[in-house]
Amino acid sequence: MPRCVCKSWNAALKNPNFYKERKRLNISEQRVCMLQEIDGICNRVGVYDLEKNSCKILPPIPTEYNSIFHCHFVKQKLVLISVLLADSTKNCVWLYDFACSKWRQGAKMPRWQNAFVSAADEDWGLIYVCGGHDRIIHVRSASVYIVEEDKWDVLPDMNTYMEPYNIGLFAEGKFYVMGYSNRIEVFDSYTRSWKTMENRFNSWRYVSAFGRFYCLSGRGLIEYDYSQDKLHFLGSLPTEDWARFINFAVVVGNKIFVCREMVQVQELCMLEPPSEKGETFKLIGIETPLDLQGFAIHAATLHL
């Protein structure tokens, strides 16, 4: 009997619907998974617990890469995709399964791309990738990684070239490629087509949260309601160039977790939404835990 119970419980832990239901009921535990760079090597992954202000280090990636990764949490797996490479080998993919605490290598990207943009559709278990360059020219190519099937699907090319190091967001069935230019490329996952929009934000960092886009720029914190195509100013940030030094911003609960880096100094903080209408976001500083070494360069929110 105990063996049957253990077997059933183990199967439940591996079932994505178990975690999806926990997330729906708002009883899942949230962590921030941060890719850390130490001495130029980016193979250290820490899982940060905001309540305890502590960081647990995952087992190292089996093979060292002179690369920077994008990280996403999809279908209870942490997915790392190499985005900056020292050579022209195809971009590698590594997956960490929290149910069995193991890394495995995934299918490589269809073509080699450097400095691309990526974003995850957590509901369908997809990671969209597009743009960047191939060391010679900017590319318009795009593809999507199907996590459960461990395969890539090639998508139509973007309408226009985008500069490297732009930002990708996924919301309401659409993949937004946003950056410092005067345009935004939007991929509709239902029609499998791209359209070009005017970029009215001119922001240094974007994050998708609470059914809105939030743009952090010199002008302050701006909310974009993409369903109504409206902008709302929520308040100023500490300084005009405060957002310029943001490494990443992710959503944790009803707050936005921000990591900034200035002159080799790392700063963690939270942006808390207003409790009443008319108020602005609150900025809450966080003491960096001692076990968080190196510099965090990319992150994803985990629901466990």
Short mmCIF file of N, CA and C in Angstrom, two decimals, residues 34 36 48 52-55 257-260 265-269 285-296:
data_model
loop_
_atom_site.label_atom_id
_atom_site.label_comp_id
_atom_site.label_asym_id
_atom_site.label_seq_id
_atom_site.Cartn_x
_atom_site.Cartn_y
_atom_site.Cartn_z
N MET A 34 17.17 32.87 -10.80
CA MET A 34 18.08 33.85 -11.38
C MET A 34 19.33 33.17 -11.93
N GLN A 36 23.06 33.41 -12.76
CA GLN A 36 24.12 34.23 -12.19
C GLN A 36 25.43 34.08 -12.96
N TYR A 48 15.60 32.05 -5.64
CA TYR A 48 15.52 33.05 -4.57
C TYR A 48 14.14 33.03 -3.92
N LYS A 52 11.96 34.46 2.79
CA LYS A 52 13.08 34.11 3.68
C LYS A 52 14.34 34.89 3.34
N ASN A 53 14.31 35.60 2.22
CA ASN A 53 15.48 36.34 1.71
C ASN A 53 16.71 35.41 1.65
N SER A 54 16.50 34.26 1.03
CA SER A 54 17.59 33.29 0.90
C SER A 54 17.62 32.76 -0.53
N CYS A 55 18.75 32.20 -0.92
CA CYS A 55 18.93 31.73 -2.29
C CYS A 55 19.47 30.30 -2.28
N PHE A 257 9.30 42.42 -9.21
CA PHE A 257 10.64 42.24 -8.63
C PHE A 257 11.66 42.78 -9.62
N VAL A 258 12.54 43.66 -9.16
CA VAL A 258 13.49 44.35 -10.03
C VAL A 258 14.91 44.11 -9.54
N CYS A 259 15.81 43.84 -10.49
CA CYS A 259 17.24 43.73 -10.19
C CYS A 259 17.97 44.77 -11.01
N ARG A 260 18.76 45.63 -10.34
CA ARG A 260 19.53 46.67 -11.00
C ARG A 260 21.01 46.46 -10.75
N VAL A 265 27.76 46.94 -8.61
CA VAL A 265 26.96 46.80 -7.39
C VAL A 265 25.55 46.39 -7.79
N GLN A 266 25.05 45.33 -7.17
CA GLN A 266 23.73 44.80 -7.51
C GLN A 266 22.71 45.26 -6.47
N GLU A 267 21.53 45.64 -6.94
CA GLU A 267 20.48 46.14 -6.06
C GLU A 267 19.17 45.42 -6.37
N LEU A 268 18.51 44.91 -5.33
CA LEU A 268 17.22 44.25 -5.49
C LEU A 268 16.14 45.11 -4.85
N CYS A 269 14.96 45.15 -5.48
CA CYS A 269 13.85 45.91 -4.91
C CYS A 269 12.53 45.40 -5.48
N GLY A 285 12.96 48.47 -0.94
CA GLY A 285 14.31 47.92 -1.07
C GLY A 285 14.43 46.54 -0.44
N ILE A 286 15.30 45.70 -0.99
CA ILE A 286 15.54 44.36 -0.47
C ILE A 286 17.03 44.19 -0.22
N GLU A 287 17.38 43.68 0.95
CA GLU A 287 18.78 43.42 1.25
C GLU A 287 19.24 42.19 0.47
N THR A 288 20.30 42.33 -0.30
CA THR A 288 20.80 41.21 -1.10
C THR A 288 21.33 40.10 -0.20
N PRO A 289 20.80 38.87 -0.32
CA PRO A 289 21.26 37.77 0.55
C PRO A 289 22.73 37.43 0.29
N LEU A 290 23.41 36.99 1.35
CA LEU A 290 24.84 36.69 1.24
C LEU A 290 25.12 35.55 0.27
N ASP A 291 24.18 34.60 0.16
CA ASP A 291 24.42 33.43 -0.71
C ASP A 291 24.08 33.70 -2.17
N LEU A 292 23.69 34.92 -2.50
CA LEU A 292 23.48 35.29 -3.90
C LEU A 292 24.79 35.88 -4.44
N GLN A 293 25.57 35.03 -5.09
CA GLN A 293 26.89 35.45 -5.55
C GLN A 293 26.84 35.89 -7.01
N GLY A 294 27.90 36.59 -7.43
CA GLY A 294 27.97 37.02 -8.83
C GLY A 294 26.90 38.06 -9.13
N PHE A 295 26.54 38.14 -10.42
CA PHE A 295 25.53 39.11 -10.85
C PHE A 295 24.41 38.38 -11.57
N ALA A 296 23.18 38.68 -11.16
CA ALA A 296 22.01 38.08 -11.80
C ALA A 296 21.75 38.80 -13.12
#
